[in-house]
mmCIF file of C-alpha atoms in Angstrom:
data_model
loop_
_atom_site.group_PDB
_atom_site.id
_atom_site.type_symbol
_atom_site.label_atom_id
_atom_site.label_comp_id
_atom_site.label_asym_id
_atom_site.label_seq_id
_atom_site.Cartn_x
_atom_site.Cartn_y
_atom_site.Cartn_z
ATOM 1 C CA MET A 202 0.837 77.459 -17.127
ATOM 2 C CA SER A 203 -1.828 75.129 -18.523
ATOM 3 C CA THR A 204 -2.446 71.635 -17.176
ATOM 4 C CA ALA A 205 -0.819 70.116 -20.274
ATOM 5 C CA ASN A 206 2.326 72.224 -19.842
ATOM 6 C CA LEU A 207 2.439 71.438 -16.125
ATOM 7 C CA LEU A 208 2.311 67.717 -16.907
ATOM 8 C CA ARG A 209 5.126 68.170 -19.459
ATOM 9 C CA LEU A 210 7.173 69.976 -16.808
ATOM 10 C CA PHE A 211 6.749 67.135 -14.309
ATOM 11 C CA LEU A 212 7.521 64.576 -17.026
ATOM 12 C CA LEU A 213 10.743 66.415 -17.867
ATOM 13 C CA ALA A 214 11.717 66.583 -14.179
ATOM 14 C CA ALA A 215 11.017 62.859 -13.835
ATOM 15 C CA ILE A 216 13.188 62.076 -16.872
ATOM 16 C CA TRP A 217 16.100 64.263 -15.805
ATOM 17 C CA GLY A 218 15.854 62.938 -12.261
ATOM 18 C CA GLY A 219 15.992 59.442 -13.748
ATOM 19 C CA SER A 220 19.279 60.150 -15.522
ATOM 20 C CA PHE A 221 21.123 59.750 -12.213
ATOM 21 C CA LEU A 222 19.390 56.423 -11.630
ATOM 22 C CA PHE A 223 20.590 55.127 -15.007
ATOM 23 C CA MET A 224 24.126 56.411 -14.394
ATOM 24 C CA ARG A 225 24.223 54.797 -10.965
ATOM 25 C CA ILE A 226 23.187 51.476 -12.546
ATOM 26 C CA ALA A 227 25.463 51.514 -15.596
ATOM 27 C CA ALA A 228 28.596 53.466 -14.562
ATOM 28 C CA PRO A 229 30.137 50.741 -12.339
ATOM 29 C CA VAL A 230 29.938 48.267 -15.250
ATOM 30 C CA LEU A 231 30.621 50.392 -18.341
ATOM 31 C CA GLY A 232 32.844 52.987 -16.697
ATOM 32 C CA PRO A 233 32.332 56.732 -17.211
ATOM 33 C CA GLY A 234 34.025 56.844 -20.624
ATOM 34 C CA TRP A 235 32.008 54.191 -22.444
ATOM 35 C CA LEU A 236 28.756 55.081 -20.672
ATOM 36 C CA ILE A 237 28.885 58.725 -21.719
ATOM 37 C CA GLU A 238 30.121 57.957 -25.223
ATOM 38 C CA LEU A 239 27.069 55.731 -25.668
ATOM 39 C CA ARG A 240 24.851 58.401 -24.119
ATOM 40 C CA VAL A 241 25.867 61.229 -26.435
ATOM 41 C CA VAL A 242 25.987 59.017 -29.535
ATOM 42 C CA PHE A 243 22.472 57.674 -28.982
ATOM 43 C CA ALA A 244 21.241 61.195 -28.177
ATOM 44 C CA ALA A 245 22.882 62.566 -31.338
ATOM 45 C CA LEU A 246 21.398 59.797 -33.508
ATOM 46 C CA PHE A 247 17.939 60.357 -32.040
ATOM 47 C CA LEU A 248 18.117 64.114 -32.606
ATOM 48 C CA ALA A 249 19.524 63.554 -36.108
ATOM 49 C CA ALA A 250 16.437 61.491 -36.955
ATOM 50 C CA ILE A 251 14.201 64.290 -35.640
ATOM 51 C CA ALA A 252 16.218 66.878 -37.602
ATOM 52 C CA LEU A 253 15.799 64.808 -40.752
ATOM 53 C CA MET A 254 12.047 64.673 -40.238
ATOM 54 C CA LEU A 255 11.869 68.427 -39.574
ATOM 55 C CA LYS A 256 14.396 69.228 -42.325
ATOM 56 C CA LYS A 257 16.655 71.160 -39.947
ATOM 57 C CA SER A 258 20.332 71.597 -40.807
ATOM 58 C CA LEU A 259 23.170 72.301 -38.370
ATOM 59 C CA ASP A 260 25.155 74.691 -40.619
ATOM 60 C CA LEU A 261 28.392 73.187 -39.278
ATOM 61 C CA ARG A 262 30.666 75.364 -41.387
ATOM 62 C CA ARG A 263 29.330 78.451 -39.635
ATOM 63 C CA TYR A 264 28.671 77.183 -36.096
ATOM 64 C CA TRP A 265 31.076 74.297 -35.464
ATOM 65 C CA LYS A 266 33.069 76.240 -32.857
ATOM 66 C CA HIS A 267 29.864 77.162 -31.050
ATOM 67 C CA TYR A 268 28.698 73.527 -30.998
ATOM 68 C CA ALA A 269 32.143 72.449 -29.807
ATOM 69 C CA ILE A 270 32.019 74.820 -26.821
ATOM 70 C CA LEU A 271 28.530 73.666 -25.864
ATOM 71 C CA GLY A 272 29.481 70.036 -26.418
ATOM 72 C CA LEU A 273 32.509 70.404 -24.143
ATOM 73 C CA PHE A 274 30.985 72.316 -21.220
ATOM 74 C CA ASN A 275 27.350 71.225 -21.493
ATOM 75 C CA ALA A 276 27.875 67.544 -22.327
ATOM 76 C CA ALA A 277 31.301 65.866 -22.499
ATOM 77 C CA ILE A 278 32.936 67.171 -19.311
ATOM 78 C CA PRO A 279 29.914 67.274 -16.952
ATOM 79 C CA PHE A 280 28.479 63.964 -18.207
ATOM 80 C CA VAL A 281 31.796 62.148 -17.658
ATOM 81 C CA LEU A 282 32.257 63.748 -14.231
ATOM 82 C CA PHE A 283 28.778 62.726 -13.110
ATOM 83 C CA ALA A 284 29.297 59.195 -14.457
ATOM 84 C CA TYR A 285 32.595 58.984 -12.554
ATOM 85 C CA ALA A 286 30.864 60.130 -9.366
ATOM 86 C CA ALA A 287 27.996 57.676 -9.960
ATOM 87 C CA LYS A 288 30.359 54.768 -9.342
ATOM 88 C CA THR A 289 30.473 55.811 -5.685
ATOM 89 C CA LEU A 290 27.707 58.252 -4.774
ATOM 90 C CA SER A 291 23.969 57.663 -4.565
ATOM 91 C CA ALA A 292 21.587 58.780 -7.300
ATOM 92 C CA SER A 293 19.795 60.908 -4.698
ATOM 93 C CA LEU A 294 22.915 62.858 -3.780
ATOM 94 C CA LEU A 295 23.943 63.292 -7.421
ATOM 95 C CA SER A 296 20.550 64.730 -8.381
ATOM 96 C CA VAL A 297 20.701 67.335 -5.620
ATOM 97 C CA LEU A 298 24.297 68.349 -6.380
ATOM 98 C CA ASN A 299 23.236 68.876 -9.999
ATOM 99 C CA ALA A 300 20.813 71.559 -8.801
ATOM 100 C CA THR A 301 23.778 73.778 -7.846
ATOM 101 C CA ALA A 302 24.359 74.643 -11.537
ATOM 102 C CA PRO A 303 22.521 78.019 -11.355
ATOM 103 C CA MET A 304 24.619 78.941 -8.303
ATOM 104 C CA TRP A 305 27.832 78.250 -10.175
ATOM 105 C CA ALA A 306 26.526 80.256 -13.136
ATOM 106 C CA ALA A 307 25.797 83.261 -10.897
ATOM 107 C CA LEU A 308 29.246 83.067 -9.299
ATOM 108 C CA ILE A 309 31.034 82.677 -12.647
ATOM 109 C CA ALA A 310 29.071 85.590 -14.134
ATOM 110 C CA ALA A 311 29.938 87.811 -11.167
ATOM 111 C CA VAL A 312 33.673 87.011 -11.461
ATOM 112 C CA TRP A 313 33.685 87.289 -15.264
ATOM 113 C CA GLN A 314 31.876 90.619 -15.254
ATOM 114 C CA ARG A 315 33.715 91.825 -12.135
ATOM 115 C CA GLN A 316 30.503 92.723 -10.381
ATOM 116 C CA MET A 317 29.478 92.313 -6.763
ATOM 117 C CA VAL A 318 26.708 89.791 -6.190
ATOM 118 C CA THR A 319 23.460 91.104 -4.729
ATOM 119 C CA PRO A 320 22.514 90.260 -1.113
ATOM 120 C CA ARG A 321 19.808 87.928 -2.419
ATOM 121 C CA VAL A 322 22.268 85.982 -4.585
ATOM 122 C CA LEU A 323 24.827 85.917 -1.756
ATOM 123 C CA LEU A 324 22.211 84.466 0.609
ATOM 124 C CA GLY A 325 21.341 81.874 -2.012
ATOM 125 C CA LEU A 326 24.998 80.875 -2.384
ATOM 126 C CA VAL A 327 25.392 80.551 1.381
ATOM 127 C CA LEU A 328 22.237 78.435 1.633
ATOM 128 C CA GLY A 329 23.334 76.251 -1.268
ATOM 129 C CA THR A 330 26.737 75.673 0.315
ATOM 130 C CA ALA A 331 25.119 74.814 3.652
ATOM 131 C CA GLY A 332 22.735 72.382 1.956
ATOM 132 C CA VAL A 333 25.559 70.627 0.120
ATOM 133 C CA ALA A 334 27.577 70.412 3.349
ATOM 134 C CA LEU A 335 24.614 68.855 5.154
ATOM 135 C CA LEU A 336 24.052 66.328 2.364
ATOM 136 C CA VAL A 337 27.701 65.344 2.016
ATOM 137 C CA GLY A 338 28.310 65.220 5.750
ATOM 138 C CA THR A 339 25.420 62.856 6.421
ATOM 139 C CA ASP A 340 25.398 60.657 3.299
ATOM 140 C CA ARG A 341 26.445 57.107 4.166
ATOM 141 C CA LEU A 342 28.320 56.603 0.898
ATOM 142 C CA SER A 343 30.452 59.714 1.469
ATOM 143 C CA THR A 344 32.625 57.750 3.902
ATOM 144 C CA GLN A 345 33.678 55.134 1.327
ATOM 145 C CA ASP A 346 37.079 55.064 -0.352
ATOM 146 C CA GLY A 347 37.258 57.580 -3.180
ATOM 147 C CA ALA A 348 34.117 59.378 -2.014
ATOM 148 C CA LEU A 349 35.804 62.774 -1.640
ATOM 149 C CA LEU A 350 37.078 62.635 -5.225
ATOM 150 C CA ALA A 351 33.612 61.575 -6.408
ATOM 151 C CA ILE A 352 31.997 64.466 -4.524
ATOM 152 C CA GLY A 353 34.486 66.869 -6.098
ATOM 153 C CA ALA A 354 33.635 65.503 -9.546
ATOM 154 C CA ALA A 355 29.902 65.802 -8.851
ATOM 155 C CA LEU A 356 30.335 69.470 -7.895
ATOM 156 C CA LEU A 357 32.681 70.235 -10.788
ATOM 157 C CA ALA A 358 30.088 68.888 -13.261
ATOM 158 C CA PRO A 359 27.470 71.599 -12.576
ATOM 159 C CA PHE A 360 30.327 74.129 -12.517
ATOM 160 C CA ASN A 361 30.779 73.320 -16.213
ATOM 161 C CA TYR A 362 27.037 73.794 -16.752
ATOM 162 C CA GLY A 363 27.526 77.224 -15.213
ATOM 163 C CA ILE A 364 30.287 78.006 -17.726
ATOM 164 C CA ALA A 365 27.972 76.942 -20.570
ATOM 165 C CA THR A 366 25.185 79.132 -19.187
ATOM 166 C CA VAL A 367 27.398 82.231 -19.009
ATOM 167 C CA TYR A 368 28.770 81.528 -22.495
ATOM 168 C CA ALA A 369 25.253 81.141 -23.910
ATOM 169 C CA LYS A 370 24.440 84.758 -23.031
ATOM 170 C CA SER A 371 26.957 86.015 -25.589
ATOM 171 C CA ALA A 372 26.869 83.041 -27.975
ATOM 172 C CA PRO A 373 25.685 83.184 -31.607
ATOM 173 C CA ALA A 374 21.919 83.197 -32.055
ATOM 174 C CA VAL A 375 21.259 79.551 -32.910
ATOM 175 C CA GLU A 376 17.861 77.934 -32.458
ATOM 176 C CA PRO A 377 17.621 75.728 -29.320
ATOM 177 C CA PHE A 378 17.026 72.467 -31.200
ATOM 178 C CA SER A 379 20.184 72.936 -33.270
ATOM 179 C CA ASN A 380 22.112 73.754 -30.094
ATOM 180 C CA ALA A 381 21.003 70.454 -28.582
ATOM 181 C CA HIS A 382 21.642 68.477 -31.779
ATOM 182 C CA GLY A 383 25.009 70.031 -32.590
ATOM 183 C CA SER A 384 26.290 69.858 -29.014
ATOM 184 C CA MET A 385 25.546 66.112 -28.839
ATOM 185 C CA TRP A 386 27.619 65.399 -31.962
ATOM 186 C CA ALA A 387 30.415 67.594 -30.607
ATOM 187 C CA GLY A 388 30.117 65.831 -27.256
ATOM 188 C CA ALA A 389 30.452 62.451 -28.973
ATOM 189 C CA VAL A 390 33.778 63.530 -30.504
ATOM 190 C CA LEU A 391 35.065 65.260 -27.369
ATOM 191 C CA THR A 392 34.238 62.280 -25.129
ATOM 192 C CA LEU A 393 36.473 59.920 -27.135
ATOM 193 C CA PRO A 394 39.606 60.553 -24.975
ATOM 194 C CA ALA A 395 37.637 59.366 -21.930
ATOM 195 C CA LEU A 396 37.453 55.886 -23.480
ATOM 196 C CA PHE A 397 41.216 55.564 -22.944
ATOM 197 C CA MET A 398 41.220 57.321 -19.566
ATOM 198 C CA PHE A 399 38.481 55.076 -18.123
ATOM 199 C CA PRO A 400 38.635 51.519 -19.511
ATOM 200 C CA GLN A 401 35.459 49.448 -19.405
ATOM 201 C CA PRO A 402 35.510 47.421 -16.138
ATOM 202 C CA ALA A 403 33.227 44.568 -17.284
ATOM 203 C CA MET A 404 31.105 43.317 -20.151
ATOM 204 C CA PRO A 405 27.629 44.856 -19.938
ATOM 205 C CA SER A 406 24.438 42.861 -19.712
ATOM 206 C CA THR A 407 21.351 43.652 -21.768
ATOM 207 C CA GLY A 408 19.949 45.603 -18.851
ATOM 208 C CA ILE A 409 23.078 47.749 -18.544
ATOM 209 C CA LEU A 410 23.036 48.519 -22.273
ATOM 210 C CA GLY A 411 19.344 49.376 -21.943
ATOM 211 C CA ALA A 412 20.192 51.865 -19.186
ATOM 212 C CA ALA A 413 22.833 53.469 -21.438
ATOM 213 C CA ILE A 414 20.383 53.729 -24.349
ATOM 214 C CA ALA A 415 17.692 55.190 -22.073
ATOM 215 C CA LEU A 416 20.230 57.692 -20.775
ATOM 216 C CA GLY A 417 20.948 58.871 -24.316
ATOM 217 C CA VAL A 418 17.581 58.681 -26.072
ATOM 218 C CA LEU A 419 15.278 59.477 -23.149
ATOM 219 C CA CYS A 420 17.331 61.601 -20.740
ATOM 220 C CA SER A 421 19.126 63.604 -23.436
ATOM 221 C CA GLY A 422 17.198 63.394 -26.725
ATOM 222 C CA VAL A 423 13.572 63.374 -25.551
ATOM 223 C CA ALA A 424 14.368 65.594 -22.562
ATOM 224 C CA TYR A 425 15.863 68.309 -24.789
ATOM 225 C CA LEU A 426 12.760 68.273 -26.983
ATOM 226 C CA LEU A 427 10.504 68.616 -23.932
ATOM 227 C CA TYR A 428 12.615 71.360 -22.393
ATOM 228 C CA TYR A 429 12.896 73.544 -25.466
ATOM 229 C CA GLY A 430 9.199 73.018 -26.159
ATOM 230 C CA LEU A 431 8.447 74.368 -22.680
ATOM 231 C CA VAL A 432 10.777 77.321 -23.189
ATOM 232 C CA ARG A 433 8.858 78.116 -26.375
ATOM 233 C CA ASP A 434 5.377 77.692 -24.837
ATOM 234 C CA VAL A 435 5.727 79.030 -21.280
ATOM 235 C CA GLY A 436 8.995 80.986 -21.347
ATOM 236 C CA PRO A 437 12.440 80.297 -19.857
ATOM 237 C CA THR A 438 11.521 81.438 -16.329
ATOM 238 C CA SER A 439 8.705 78.932 -15.913
ATOM 239 C CA ALA A 440 10.708 76.193 -17.631
ATOM 240 C CA LEU A 441 13.490 76.844 -15.098
ATOM 241 C CA THR A 442 11.352 75.264 -12.372
ATOM 242 C CA VAL A 443 12.501 71.876 -13.656
ATOM 243 C CA THR A 444 15.771 72.628 -11.814
ATOM 244 C CA PHE A 445 13.860 72.567 -8.534
ATOM 245 C CA LEU A 446 11.761 69.498 -9.352
ATOM 246 C CA ALA A 447 14.403 67.153 -10.810
ATOM 247 C CA PRO A 448 16.157 66.477 -7.444
ATOM 248 C CA LEU A 449 12.842 65.386 -5.925
ATOM 249 C CA PHE A 450 12.447 62.769 -8.645
ATOM 250 C CA GLY A 451 16.112 61.804 -8.364
ATOM 251 C CA ILE A 452 15.568 61.053 -4.668
ATOM 252 C CA LEU A 453 12.307 59.224 -5.439
ATOM 253 C CA TRP A 454 13.803 56.964 -8.137
ATOM 254 C CA GLY A 455 16.869 56.210 -6.001
ATOM 255 C CA THR A 456 14.641 55.204 -3.108
ATOM 256 C CA VAL A 457 12.182 53.111 -5.133
ATOM 257 C CA PHE A 458 14.541 51.305 -7.526
ATOM 258 C CA LEU A 459 17.868 51.243 -5.676
ATOM 259 C CA GLN A 460 16.570 51.172 -2.082
ATOM 260 C CA GLU A 461 18.732 54.152 -1.198
ATOM 261 C CA ALA A 462 18.256 55.289 2.372
ATOM 262 C CA VAL A 463 16.650 58.724 2.575
ATOM 263 C CA GLY A 464 16.525 60.324 6.005
ATOM 264 C CA TRP A 465 15.457 63.740 7.210
ATOM 265 C CA THR A 466 18.930 65.140 6.540
ATOM 266 C CA THR A 467 18.644 64.210 2.842
ATOM 267 C CA LEU A 468 15.295 65.937 2.509
ATOM 268 C CA ALA A 469 16.436 68.947 4.559
ATOM 269 C CA GLY A 470 19.662 69.290 2.580
ATOM 270 C CA ALA A 471 17.783 69.026 -0.712
ATOM 271 C CA GLY A 472 15.302 71.652 0.448
ATOM 272 C CA ILE A 473 18.083 74.049 1.452
ATOM 273 C CA VAL A 474 19.895 73.601 -1.879
ATOM 274 C CA ILE A 475 16.662 74.204 -3.827
ATOM 275 C CA ALA A 476 15.881 77.288 -1.710
ATOM 276 C CA GLY A 477 19.356 78.630 -2.451
ATOM 277 C CA THR A 478 18.882 77.952 -6.159
ATOM 278 C CA ILE A 479 15.573 79.834 -6.155
ATOM 279 C CA LEU A 480 17.233 82.852 -4.511
ATOM 280 C CA VAL A 481 20.186 82.806 -6.911
ATOM 281 C CA THR A 482 18.027 82.566 -10.040
ATOM 282 C CA GLY A 483 15.584 85.206 -8.806
ATOM 283 C CA TYR A 484 12.715 82.900 -9.728
ATOM 284 C CA ARG A 485 9.246 83.949 -8.630
ATOM 285 C CA PRO A 486 6.164 81.772 -9.226
ATOM 286 C CA ALA A 487 3.513 83.035 -11.606
ATOM 287 C CA TRP A 488 1.029 83.751 -8.829
ATOM 288 C CA SER A 489 3.574 85.993 -7.084
ATOM 289 C CA ARG A 490 4.237 87.968 -10.267
ATOM 290 C CA ALA A 491 0.510 88.258 -10.913
ATOM 291 C CA ALA A 492 -0.132 89.534 -7.385
ATOM 292 C CA LYS A 493 2.588 92.180 -7.732
ATOM 293 C CA ALA A 494 1.212 93.280 -11.086
ATOM 294 C CA ALA A 495 -2.300 93.582 -9.608
ATOM 295 C CA ALA A 496 -0.979 95.634 -6.687
#
């Protein structure tokens, strides 16, 4: 990985880690329904402008069902669940729980294909569960009213990412940019019922609206462009490392901007979850693969 690609990887991790900061700021005011509707609409409009510049069409007549599935499991449901959890839980905890998505994907794939998981994957799942238990058991906010429901929502969100990941393996061959663009428009439609389920608690200030716009344009639109560019340039395995880096930035932004307390248990729990994710995904750094090839 070149220096330029490494910088893009860290930038992407910083942006995705920041999404939990923006949700933590805006969700208590806008509510999960309006916040996520604004997020996916602004993301869709941004990607539509890029598509217009690049002259890329969605071919909705052919792929609308595919976009709808991605929009449901990769945007509408998990985004709303995370926004609901953000009313109670810290940005730091949310960013680490998001890293369990590959674990859910491995478990869903094993059940769907009726195959036994390998010892490595099983160890990763056990580590991930232990890390989540450590984080939840020691997080100060987890003792507040409604915290258990928020934690459940924050774990169910990456479960939906896991469904989307398993589906993508047998999905129609659509270019990544169109997947991102089409799924955001589908997500905008599918999020509409949440507007009635979660009324807006208060009128937003300019700063709150700015957080919602940043969540859509930066954390969805720009982030998708960066991610799929990395997949194209360095391959999906190397691009996957953003999963391990994003929680570190989520903890950093929560500490710097929201003064969230981060103790040794937070760092230890995050480390255990990331270690479990690495085992589940089978990721090996480039230097390890190079050393094996040389041997």
